[in-house]
């Protein structure tokens, strides 16, 4: 290269799809779903999906989601799981500002590592 910097080498590790397939039993992902009600109000649902079983957990529904509300939803889910959480190793989540250190700490307490998705470029 003209700048004296070679391109980064190709990674020899697994692709994202290979990682998800190999670790499916130990992965849980979280997301928000919004629902528009008949009276035109919008509510947000915090959901978690176990990749291995395709089991969906609803952790809470609210009209206004916030960092503290999300932490409480994570705690509720941890209580619901109880001993089953031992089989989970990774939590997939985006980089949203409402995911605070306290949210991640709920899962870290159960030895679940938070994996944030790559940032998306808008354009």
Short mmCIF file of N, CA, C and O in Angstrom, two decimals:
data_model
loop_
_atom_site.label_atom_id
_atom_site.label_comp_id
_atom_site.label_asym_id
_atom_site.label_seq_id
_atom_site.Cartn_x
_atom_site.Cartn_y
_atom_site.Cartn_z
N UNK A 1 0.83 -1.17 0.00
CA UNK A 1 0.00 0.00 0.00
C UNK A 1 0.88 1.24 0.00
O UNK A 1 1.98 1.25 0.55
N UNK A 2 0.37 2.31 -0.53
CA UNK A 2 1.12 3.56 -0.61
C UNK A 2 1.42 4.14 0.76
O UNK A 2 2.44 4.79 0.96
N UNK A 3 0.53 3.88 1.74
CA UNK A 3 0.73 4.42 3.09
C UNK A 3 1.65 3.54 3.93
O UNK A 3 1.95 3.85 5.06
N UNK A 4 2.07 2.41 3.39
CA UNK A 4 2.94 1.51 4.13
C UNK A 4 2.21 0.61 5.10
O UNK A 4 2.81 -0.01 5.96
N UNK A 5 0.88 0.52 4.98
CA UNK A 5 0.09 -0.32 5.87
C UNK A 5 -0.58 -1.40 5.03
O UNK A 5 -1.34 -1.10 4.10
N UNK A 6 -0.29 -2.65 5.36
CA UNK A 6 -0.91 -3.75 4.64
C UNK A 6 -2.34 -3.95 5.11
O UNK A 6 -2.69 -3.59 6.25
N UNK A 7 -3.19 -4.54 4.28
CA UNK A 7 -4.56 -4.84 4.71
C UNK A 7 -4.54 -5.83 5.88
O UNK A 7 -3.60 -6.62 6.02
N UNK A 8 -5.57 -5.76 6.69
CA UNK A 8 -5.68 -6.70 7.81
C UNK A 8 -5.81 -8.12 7.27
O UNK A 8 -6.47 -8.34 6.25
N UNK A 9 -5.17 -9.08 7.92
CA UNK A 9 -5.28 -10.46 7.43
C UNK A 9 -6.70 -11.00 7.62
O UNK A 9 -7.45 -10.53 8.47
N UNK A 10 -7.08 -11.97 6.81
CA UNK A 10 -8.38 -12.61 6.95
C UNK A 10 -8.41 -13.36 8.26
O UNK A 10 -7.43 -14.01 8.65
N UNK A 11 -9.50 -13.27 8.95
CA UNK A 11 -9.63 -14.00 10.21
C UNK A 11 -9.80 -15.48 9.91
O UNK A 11 -10.53 -15.87 9.01
N UNK A 12 -9.16 -16.29 10.73
CA UNK A 12 -9.27 -17.73 10.54
C UNK A 12 -10.35 -18.32 11.43
O UNK A 12 -10.67 -19.48 11.33
N UNK A 13 -10.92 -17.50 12.31
CA UNK A 13 -11.95 -17.96 13.23
C UNK A 13 -13.28 -18.19 12.53
O UNK A 13 -13.43 -17.97 11.33
N UNK A 14 -14.25 -18.61 13.31
CA UNK A 14 -15.56 -18.92 12.72
C UNK A 14 -16.28 -17.65 12.25
O UNK A 14 -16.07 -16.56 12.77
N UNK A 15 -17.15 -17.84 11.28
CA UNK A 15 -18.02 -16.75 10.84
C UNK A 15 -19.10 -16.57 11.90
O UNK A 15 -19.27 -17.40 12.80
N UNK A 16 -19.86 -15.49 11.79
CA UNK A 16 -20.95 -15.23 12.74
C UNK A 16 -21.95 -16.39 12.71
O UNK A 16 -22.39 -16.87 13.74
N UNK A 17 -22.30 -16.87 11.51
CA UNK A 17 -23.24 -17.99 11.39
C UNK A 17 -22.68 -19.26 12.04
O UNK A 17 -23.40 -19.98 12.73
N UNK A 18 -21.40 -19.53 11.84
CA UNK A 18 -20.78 -20.71 12.45
C UNK A 18 -20.77 -20.60 13.97
O UNK A 18 -21.02 -21.58 14.67
N UNK A 19 -20.49 -19.40 14.48
CA UNK A 19 -20.51 -19.19 15.93
C UNK A 19 -21.91 -19.45 16.49
O UNK A 19 -22.07 -20.18 17.47
N UNK A 20 -22.93 -18.88 15.85
CA UNK A 20 -24.30 -19.05 16.34
C UNK A 20 -24.72 -20.51 16.31
O UNK A 20 -25.36 -21.00 17.23
N UNK A 21 -24.35 -21.22 15.26
CA UNK A 21 -24.71 -22.63 15.14
C UNK A 21 -24.00 -23.47 16.20
O UNK A 21 -24.63 -24.30 16.86
N UNK A 22 -22.72 -23.23 16.39
CA UNK A 22 -21.94 -24.03 17.34
C UNK A 22 -22.33 -23.74 18.79
O UNK A 22 -22.27 -24.63 19.64
N UNK A 23 -22.76 -22.52 19.08
CA UNK A 23 -23.05 -22.13 20.45
C UNK A 23 -24.55 -21.99 20.74
O UNK A 23 -24.93 -21.48 21.79
N UNK A 24 -25.41 -22.46 19.84
CA UNK A 24 -26.85 -22.21 19.94
C UNK A 24 -27.43 -22.56 21.31
O UNK A 24 -28.26 -21.84 21.84
N UNK A 25 -27.00 -23.66 21.89
CA UNK A 25 -27.56 -24.09 23.18
C UNK A 25 -27.24 -23.12 24.30
O UNK A 25 -27.94 -23.09 25.31
N UNK A 26 -26.20 -22.33 24.15
CA UNK A 26 -25.78 -21.42 25.22
C UNK A 26 -26.05 -19.96 24.93
O UNK A 26 -25.57 -19.09 25.65
N UNK A 27 -26.85 -19.65 23.90
CA UNK A 27 -27.07 -18.25 23.51
C UNK A 27 -28.50 -17.84 23.79
O UNK A 27 -29.44 -18.57 23.50
N UNK A 28 -28.64 -16.65 24.34
CA UNK A 28 -29.94 -16.01 24.45
C UNK A 28 -29.79 -14.61 23.85
O UNK A 28 -28.76 -13.96 24.02
N UNK A 29 -30.77 -14.21 23.08
CA UNK A 29 -30.75 -12.89 22.46
C UNK A 29 -31.94 -12.09 22.98
O UNK A 29 -32.96 -12.64 23.34
N UNK A 30 -31.80 -10.78 23.02
CA UNK A 30 -32.87 -9.93 23.50
C UNK A 30 -33.19 -8.91 22.43
O UNK A 30 -32.36 -8.56 21.60
N UNK A 31 -34.44 -8.46 22.46
CA UNK A 31 -34.86 -7.42 21.52
C UNK A 31 -36.13 -6.78 22.04
O UNK A 31 -36.73 -7.25 23.01
N UNK A 32 -36.51 -5.69 21.38
CA UNK A 32 -37.78 -5.04 21.64
C UNK A 32 -38.72 -5.30 20.49
O UNK A 32 -38.31 -5.32 19.34
N UNK A 33 -39.96 -5.47 20.82
CA UNK A 33 -41.02 -5.55 19.84
C UNK A 33 -42.00 -4.44 20.20
O UNK A 33 -42.31 -4.26 21.37
N UNK A 34 -42.43 -3.68 19.23
CA UNK A 34 -43.46 -2.69 19.58
C UNK A 34 -44.79 -3.16 19.03
O UNK A 34 -44.87 -3.80 17.98
N UNK A 35 -45.82 -2.87 19.80
CA UNK A 35 -47.18 -3.28 19.44
C UNK A 35 -48.05 -2.03 19.47
O UNK A 35 -48.06 -1.29 20.46
N UNK A 36 -48.76 -1.80 18.38
CA UNK A 36 -49.72 -0.71 18.33
C UNK A 36 -51.08 -1.26 18.73
O UNK A 36 -51.61 -2.18 18.09
N UNK A 37 -51.62 -0.70 19.80
CA UNK A 37 -52.88 -1.18 20.33
C UNK A 37 -54.06 -0.59 19.56
O UNK A 37 -53.92 0.37 18.81
N UNK A 38 -55.23 -1.16 19.77
CA UNK A 38 -56.45 -0.72 19.11
C UNK A 38 -56.74 0.75 19.38
O UNK A 38 -57.25 1.46 18.51
N UNK A 39 -56.39 1.24 20.56
CA UNK A 39 -56.65 2.65 20.89
C UNK A 39 -55.50 3.56 20.44
O UNK A 39 -55.38 4.69 20.89
N UNK A 40 -54.65 3.04 19.53
CA UNK A 40 -53.54 3.76 18.91
C UNK A 40 -52.37 4.05 19.85
O UNK A 40 -51.47 4.79 19.49
N UNK A 41 -52.37 3.48 21.02
CA UNK A 41 -51.20 3.59 21.90
C UNK A 41 -50.17 2.56 21.45
O UNK A 41 -50.51 1.51 20.93
N UNK A 42 -48.91 2.87 21.64
CA UNK A 42 -47.83 1.95 21.32
C UNK A 42 -47.21 1.47 22.63
O UNK A 42 -46.91 2.26 23.50
N UNK A 43 -47.00 0.16 22.75
CA UNK A 43 -46.31 -0.41 23.90
C UNK A 43 -45.09 -1.16 23.41
O UNK A 43 -45.03 -1.60 22.26
N UNK A 44 -44.11 -1.28 24.28
CA UNK A 44 -42.86 -1.97 23.96
C UNK A 44 -42.75 -3.22 24.81
O UNK A 44 -43.04 -3.20 26.00
N UNK A 45 -42.33 -4.29 24.18
CA UNK A 45 -42.20 -5.58 24.84
C UNK A 45 -40.73 -5.98 24.81
O UNK A 45 -40.12 -6.02 23.74
N UNK A 46 -40.18 -6.25 25.99
CA UNK A 46 -38.80 -6.74 26.09
C UNK A 46 -38.85 -8.26 26.02
O UNK A 46 -39.48 -8.90 26.87
N UNK A 47 -38.25 -8.83 24.98
CA UNK A 47 -38.29 -10.28 24.79
C UNK A 47 -36.87 -10.85 24.74
O UNK A 47 -35.93 -10.19 24.33
N UNK A 48 -36.77 -12.10 25.18
CA UNK A 48 -35.52 -12.84 25.12
C UNK A 48 -35.80 -14.15 24.40
O UNK A 48 -36.82 -14.80 24.65
N UNK A 49 -34.91 -14.55 23.50
CA UNK A 49 -35.08 -15.77 22.73
C UNK A 49 -33.90 -16.70 22.99
O UNK A 49 -32.74 -16.32 22.77
N UNK A 50 -34.19 -17.90 23.48
CA UNK A 50 -33.15 -18.92 23.64
C UNK A 50 -32.93 -19.54 22.27
O UNK A 50 -33.85 -20.12 21.68
N UNK A 51 -31.72 -19.43 21.74
CA UNK A 51 -31.44 -19.93 20.40
C UNK A 51 -31.58 -21.44 20.30
O UNK A 51 -32.08 -21.96 19.30
N UNK A 52 -31.13 -22.15 21.31
CA UNK A 52 -31.14 -23.62 21.24
C UNK A 52 -32.53 -24.21 21.21
O UNK A 52 -32.79 -25.18 20.51
N UNK A 53 -33.45 -23.64 21.98
CA UNK A 53 -34.80 -24.19 22.09
C UNK A 53 -35.84 -23.38 21.33
O UNK A 53 -36.98 -23.81 21.19
N UNK A 54 -35.46 -22.18 20.87
CA UNK A 54 -36.37 -21.23 20.22
C UNK A 54 -37.48 -20.81 21.18
O UNK A 54 -38.57 -20.42 20.78
N UNK A 55 -37.19 -20.88 22.46
CA UNK A 55 -38.16 -20.49 23.49
C UNK A 55 -38.11 -18.98 23.67
O UNK A 55 -37.05 -18.40 23.85
N UNK A 56 -39.28 -18.35 23.64
CA UNK A 56 -39.39 -16.90 23.77
C UNK A 56 -39.87 -16.55 25.17
O UNK A 56 -40.84 -17.13 25.67
N UNK A 57 -39.17 -15.62 25.81
CA UNK A 57 -39.53 -15.15 27.15
C UNK A 57 -39.92 -13.68 27.07
O UNK A 57 -39.17 -12.87 26.53
N UNK A 58 -41.06 -13.34 27.60
CA UNK A 58 -41.48 -11.94 27.67
C UNK A 58 -41.10 -11.43 29.06
O UNK A 58 -41.58 -11.93 30.07
N UNK A 59 -40.22 -10.44 29.07
CA UNK A 59 -39.69 -9.93 30.34
C UNK A 59 -40.43 -8.69 30.83
O UNK A 59 -40.23 -8.28 31.97
N UNK A 60 -41.24 -8.09 30.00
CA UNK A 60 -41.99 -6.92 30.43
C UNK A 60 -42.62 -6.18 29.28
O UNK A 60 -42.19 -6.31 28.13
N UNK A 61 -43.66 -5.41 29.61
CA UNK A 61 -44.36 -4.58 28.63
C UNK A 61 -44.52 -3.20 29.26
O UNK A 61 -44.89 -3.08 30.42
N UNK A 62 -44.23 -2.16 28.48
CA UNK A 62 -44.34 -0.80 28.99
C UNK A 62 -44.64 0.18 27.86
O UNK A 62 -44.35 -0.11 26.70
N UNK A 63 -45.16 1.32 28.24
CA UNK A 63 -45.38 2.39 27.26
C UNK A 63 -44.11 3.23 27.10
O UNK A 63 -43.90 3.84 26.07
N UNK A 64 -43.26 3.25 28.13
CA UNK A 64 -42.03 4.05 28.07
C UNK A 64 -40.88 3.22 28.67
O UNK A 64 -40.79 3.09 29.88
N UNK A 65 -40.02 2.72 27.81
CA UNK A 65 -38.91 1.93 28.32
C UNK A 65 -37.75 2.84 28.71
O UNK A 65 -37.52 3.89 28.13
N UNK A 66 -37.06 2.44 29.76
CA UNK A 66 -35.92 3.20 30.29
C UNK A 66 -34.87 2.21 30.77
O UNK A 66 -35.13 1.01 30.88
N UNK A 67 -33.69 2.72 31.09
CA UNK A 67 -32.62 1.88 31.61
C UNK A 67 -33.03 1.10 32.85
O UNK A 67 -32.88 -0.13 32.91
N UNK A 68 -33.56 1.77 33.90
CA UNK A 68 -33.97 1.04 35.11
C UNK A 68 -35.06 0.00 34.84
O UNK A 68 -35.05 -1.08 35.42
N UNK A 69 -35.99 0.32 33.95
CA UNK A 69 -37.04 -0.65 33.62
C UNK A 69 -36.44 -1.89 32.97
O UNK A 69 -36.85 -3.01 33.25
N UNK A 70 -35.44 -1.69 32.11
CA UNK A 70 -34.81 -2.82 31.43
C UNK A 70 -34.03 -3.68 32.42
O UNK A 70 -34.04 -4.90 32.31
N UNK A 71 -33.37 -3.04 33.38
CA UNK A 71 -32.65 -3.81 34.41
C UNK A 71 -33.63 -4.68 35.19
O UNK A 71 -33.36 -5.85 35.46
N UNK A 72 -34.77 -4.10 35.55
CA UNK A 72 -35.78 -4.88 36.29
C UNK A 72 -36.29 -6.04 35.44
O UNK A 72 -36.49 -7.14 35.95
N UNK A 73 -36.48 -5.82 34.14
CA UNK A 73 -36.89 -6.91 33.26
C UNK A 73 -35.86 -8.03 33.23
O UNK A 73 -36.20 -9.21 33.24
N UNK A 74 -34.59 -7.66 33.20
CA UNK A 74 -33.52 -8.66 33.21
C UNK A 74 -33.51 -9.43 34.53
O UNK A 74 -33.34 -10.65 34.54
N UNK A 75 -33.73 -8.73 35.63
CA UNK A 75 -33.79 -9.41 36.95
C UNK A 75 -34.97 -10.37 37.00
O UNK A 75 -34.84 -11.48 37.51
N UNK A 76 -36.12 -9.93 36.50
CA UNK A 76 -37.30 -10.81 36.49
C UNK A 76 -37.01 -12.08 35.71
O UNK A 76 -37.39 -13.17 36.12
N UNK A 77 -36.35 -11.93 34.59
CA UNK A 77 -36.02 -13.08 33.77
C UNK A 77 -35.05 -14.01 34.50
O UNK A 77 -35.20 -15.23 34.47
N UNK A 78 -34.05 -13.44 35.16
CA UNK A 78 -33.07 -14.25 35.90
C UNK A 78 -33.76 -15.07 36.99
O UNK A 78 -33.43 -16.24 37.20
N UNK A 79 -34.74 -14.47 37.66
CA UNK A 79 -35.48 -15.20 38.69
C UNK A 79 -36.31 -16.31 38.06
O UNK A 79 -36.36 -17.43 38.56
N UNK A 80 -36.93 -16.02 36.92
CA UNK A 80 -37.74 -17.02 36.23
C UNK A 80 -36.90 -18.23 35.81
O UNK A 80 -37.32 -19.37 35.92
N UNK A 81 -35.69 -17.96 35.32
CA UNK A 81 -34.83 -19.05 34.87
C UNK A 81 -34.35 -19.93 36.00
O UNK A 81 -34.23 -21.13 35.85
N UNK A 82 -33.96 -19.30 37.10
CA UNK A 82 -33.41 -20.06 38.20
C UNK A 82 -32.20 -20.85 37.77
O UNK A 82 -31.26 -20.32 37.18
N UNK A 83 -32.22 -22.13 38.00
CA UNK A 83 -31.08 -23.01 37.73
C UNK A 83 -30.83 -23.19 36.23
O UNK A 83 -29.72 -23.49 35.81
N UNK A 84 -31.84 -23.01 35.39
CA UNK A 84 -31.68 -23.20 33.94
C UNK A 84 -30.66 -22.26 33.33
O UNK A 84 -30.10 -22.52 32.29
N UNK A 85 -30.42 -21.13 33.98
CA UNK A 85 -29.47 -20.15 33.43
C UNK A 85 -28.05 -20.71 33.36
O UNK A 85 -27.22 -20.18 32.63
N UNK A 86 -27.79 -21.79 34.08
CA UNK A 86 -26.45 -22.38 34.06
C UNK A 86 -26.04 -22.84 32.67
O UNK A 86 -24.85 -22.91 32.36
N UNK A 87 -27.00 -23.17 31.82
CA UNK A 87 -26.66 -23.67 30.48
C UNK A 87 -26.40 -22.52 29.50
O UNK A 87 -25.92 -22.77 28.40
N UNK A 88 -26.71 -21.29 29.89
CA UNK A 88 -26.52 -20.16 28.98
C UNK A 88 -25.15 -19.55 29.18
O UNK A 88 -24.69 -19.40 30.31
N UNK A 89 -24.51 -19.18 28.07
CA UNK A 89 -23.16 -18.62 28.15
C UNK A 89 -23.06 -17.22 27.56
O UNK A 89 -22.19 -16.45 27.94
N UNK A 90 -23.94 -16.88 26.59
CA UNK A 90 -23.84 -15.61 25.89
C UNK A 90 -25.20 -14.93 25.80
O UNK A 90 -26.21 -15.59 25.53
N UNK A 91 -25.21 -13.61 25.98
CA UNK A 91 -26.37 -12.78 25.71
C UNK A 91 -26.04 -11.89 24.53
O UNK A 91 -25.06 -11.14 24.58
N UNK A 92 -26.81 -11.98 23.46
CA UNK A 92 -26.61 -11.11 22.30
C UNK A 92 -27.52 -9.90 22.46
O UNK A 92 -28.70 -10.04 22.75
N UNK A 93 -26.95 -8.70 22.25
CA UNK A 93 -27.76 -7.48 22.32
C UNK A 93 -27.13 -6.42 21.44
O UNK A 93 -25.97 -6.52 21.06
N UNK A 94 -27.93 -5.40 21.13
CA UNK A 94 -27.40 -4.32 20.32
C UNK A 94 -26.69 -3.31 21.22
O UNK A 94 -26.51 -3.55 22.41
N UNK A 95 -26.30 -2.20 20.66
CA UNK A 95 -25.53 -1.20 21.40
C UNK A 95 -26.39 -0.04 21.89
O UNK A 95 -25.90 1.05 22.13
N UNK A 96 -27.69 -0.27 22.04
CA UNK A 96 -28.61 0.77 22.48
C UNK A 96 -28.20 1.39 23.82
O UNK A 96 -27.70 0.70 24.71
N UNK A 97 -28.44 2.69 23.96
CA UNK A 97 -28.05 3.43 25.16
C UNK A 97 -28.83 2.98 26.40
O UNK A 97 -28.36 3.18 27.52
N UNK A 98 -29.97 2.35 26.22
CA UNK A 98 -30.76 1.92 27.38
C UNK A 98 -30.19 0.66 28.04
O UNK A 98 -30.64 0.27 29.11
N UNK A 99 -29.22 0.05 27.40
CA UNK A 99 -28.57 -1.11 28.01
C UNK A 99 -27.40 -0.60 28.83
O UNK A 99 -26.32 -0.34 28.32
N UNK A 100 -27.64 -0.46 30.09
CA UNK A 100 -26.66 0.13 31.00
C UNK A 100 -25.72 -0.95 31.53
O UNK A 100 -25.92 -2.15 31.31
N UNK A 101 -24.72 -0.51 32.27
CA UNK A 101 -23.81 -1.46 32.93
C UNK A 101 -24.58 -2.34 33.90
O UNK A 101 -24.26 -3.51 34.07
N UNK A 102 -25.62 -1.78 34.53
CA UNK A 102 -26.43 -2.56 35.46
C UNK A 102 -27.17 -3.69 34.75
O UNK A 102 -27.33 -4.78 35.29
N UNK A 103 -27.63 -3.42 33.52
CA UNK A 103 -28.30 -4.45 32.73
C UNK A 103 -27.33 -5.59 32.47
O UNK A 103 -27.66 -6.76 32.71
N UNK A 104 -26.14 -5.27 31.99
CA UNK A 104 -25.14 -6.30 31.72
C UNK A 104 -24.73 -7.04 32.99
O UNK A 104 -24.45 -8.23 32.97
N UNK A 105 -24.70 -6.32 34.13
CA UNK A 105 -24.28 -6.93 35.40
C UNK A 105 -25.24 -8.02 35.85
O UNK A 105 -24.81 -9.00 36.49
N UNK A 106 -26.52 -7.90 35.52
CA UNK A 106 -27.49 -8.94 35.87
C UNK A 106 -27.06 -10.26 35.25
O UNK A 106 -27.09 -11.31 35.89
N UNK A 107 -26.62 -10.22 34.02
CA UNK A 107 -26.21 -11.44 33.32
C UNK A 107 -24.82 -11.87 33.73
O UNK A 107 -24.54 -13.06 33.84
N UNK A 108 -23.92 -10.91 33.96
CA UNK A 108 -22.57 -11.25 34.41
C UNK A 108 -22.61 -11.99 35.73
O UNK A 108 -21.79 -12.88 35.97
N UNK A 109 -23.57 -11.65 36.58
CA UNK A 109 -23.70 -12.35 37.87
C UNK A 109 -24.00 -13.83 37.68
O UNK A 109 -23.66 -14.65 38.52
N UNK A 110 -24.61 -14.18 36.56
CA UNK A 110 -24.89 -15.58 36.24
C UNK A 110 -23.87 -16.18 35.29
O UNK A 110 -24.14 -17.19 34.65
N UNK A 111 -22.70 -15.54 35.17
CA UNK A 111 -21.63 -15.99 34.29
C UNK A 111 -22.07 -16.04 32.83
O UNK A 111 -21.66 -16.92 32.07
N UNK A 112 -22.92 -15.10 32.43
CA UNK A 112 -23.35 -14.98 31.04
C UNK A 112 -22.64 -13.78 30.45
O UNK A 112 -22.78 -12.66 30.95
N UNK A 113 -21.88 -14.00 29.40
CA UNK A 113 -21.10 -12.94 28.76
C UNK A 113 -21.97 -12.19 27.77
O UNK A 113 -22.66 -12.79 26.95
N UNK A 114 -21.95 -10.86 27.84
CA UNK A 114 -22.70 -10.03 26.91
C UNK A 114 -21.90 -9.84 25.64
O UNK A 114 -20.73 -9.46 25.68
N UNK A 115 -22.52 -10.12 24.49
CA UNK A 115 -21.90 -9.92 23.19
C UNK A 115 -22.74 -8.88 22.47
O UNK A 115 -23.93 -9.10 22.21
N UNK A 116 -22.12 -7.74 22.17
CA UNK A 116 -22.84 -6.68 21.47
C UNK A 116 -22.68 -6.86 19.97
O UNK A 116 -21.60 -7.19 19.49
N UNK A 117 -23.76 -6.62 19.25
CA UNK A 117 -23.72 -6.73 17.80
C UNK A 117 -22.89 -5.58 17.24
O UNK A 117 -22.70 -4.55 17.87
N UNK A 118 -22.40 -5.78 16.04
CA UNK A 118 -21.57 -4.76 15.38
C UNK A 118 -22.41 -3.53 15.09
O UNK A 118 -23.61 -3.64 14.82
N UNK A 119 -21.79 -2.34 15.17
CA UNK A 119 -22.54 -1.13 14.84
C UNK A 119 -22.96 -1.13 13.38
O UNK A 119 -22.25 -1.66 12.52
N UNK A 120 -24.12 -0.57 13.11
CA UNK A 120 -24.60 -0.46 11.74
C UNK A 120 -24.38 0.95 11.25
O UNK A 120 -24.64 1.91 11.96
N UNK A 121 -23.92 1.06 10.03
CA UNK A 121 -23.73 2.38 9.41
C UNK A 121 -25.03 2.80 8.77
O UNK A 121 -25.65 2.04 8.03
N UNK A 122 -25.46 4.00 9.08
CA UNK A 122 -26.67 4.53 8.47
C UNK A 122 -26.28 5.30 7.22
O UNK A 122 -25.30 6.02 7.22
N UNK A 123 -27.03 5.19 6.23
CA UNK A 123 -26.66 5.96 5.06
C UNK A 123 -27.43 5.70 3.89
O UNK A 123 -28.16 5.33 3.28
#
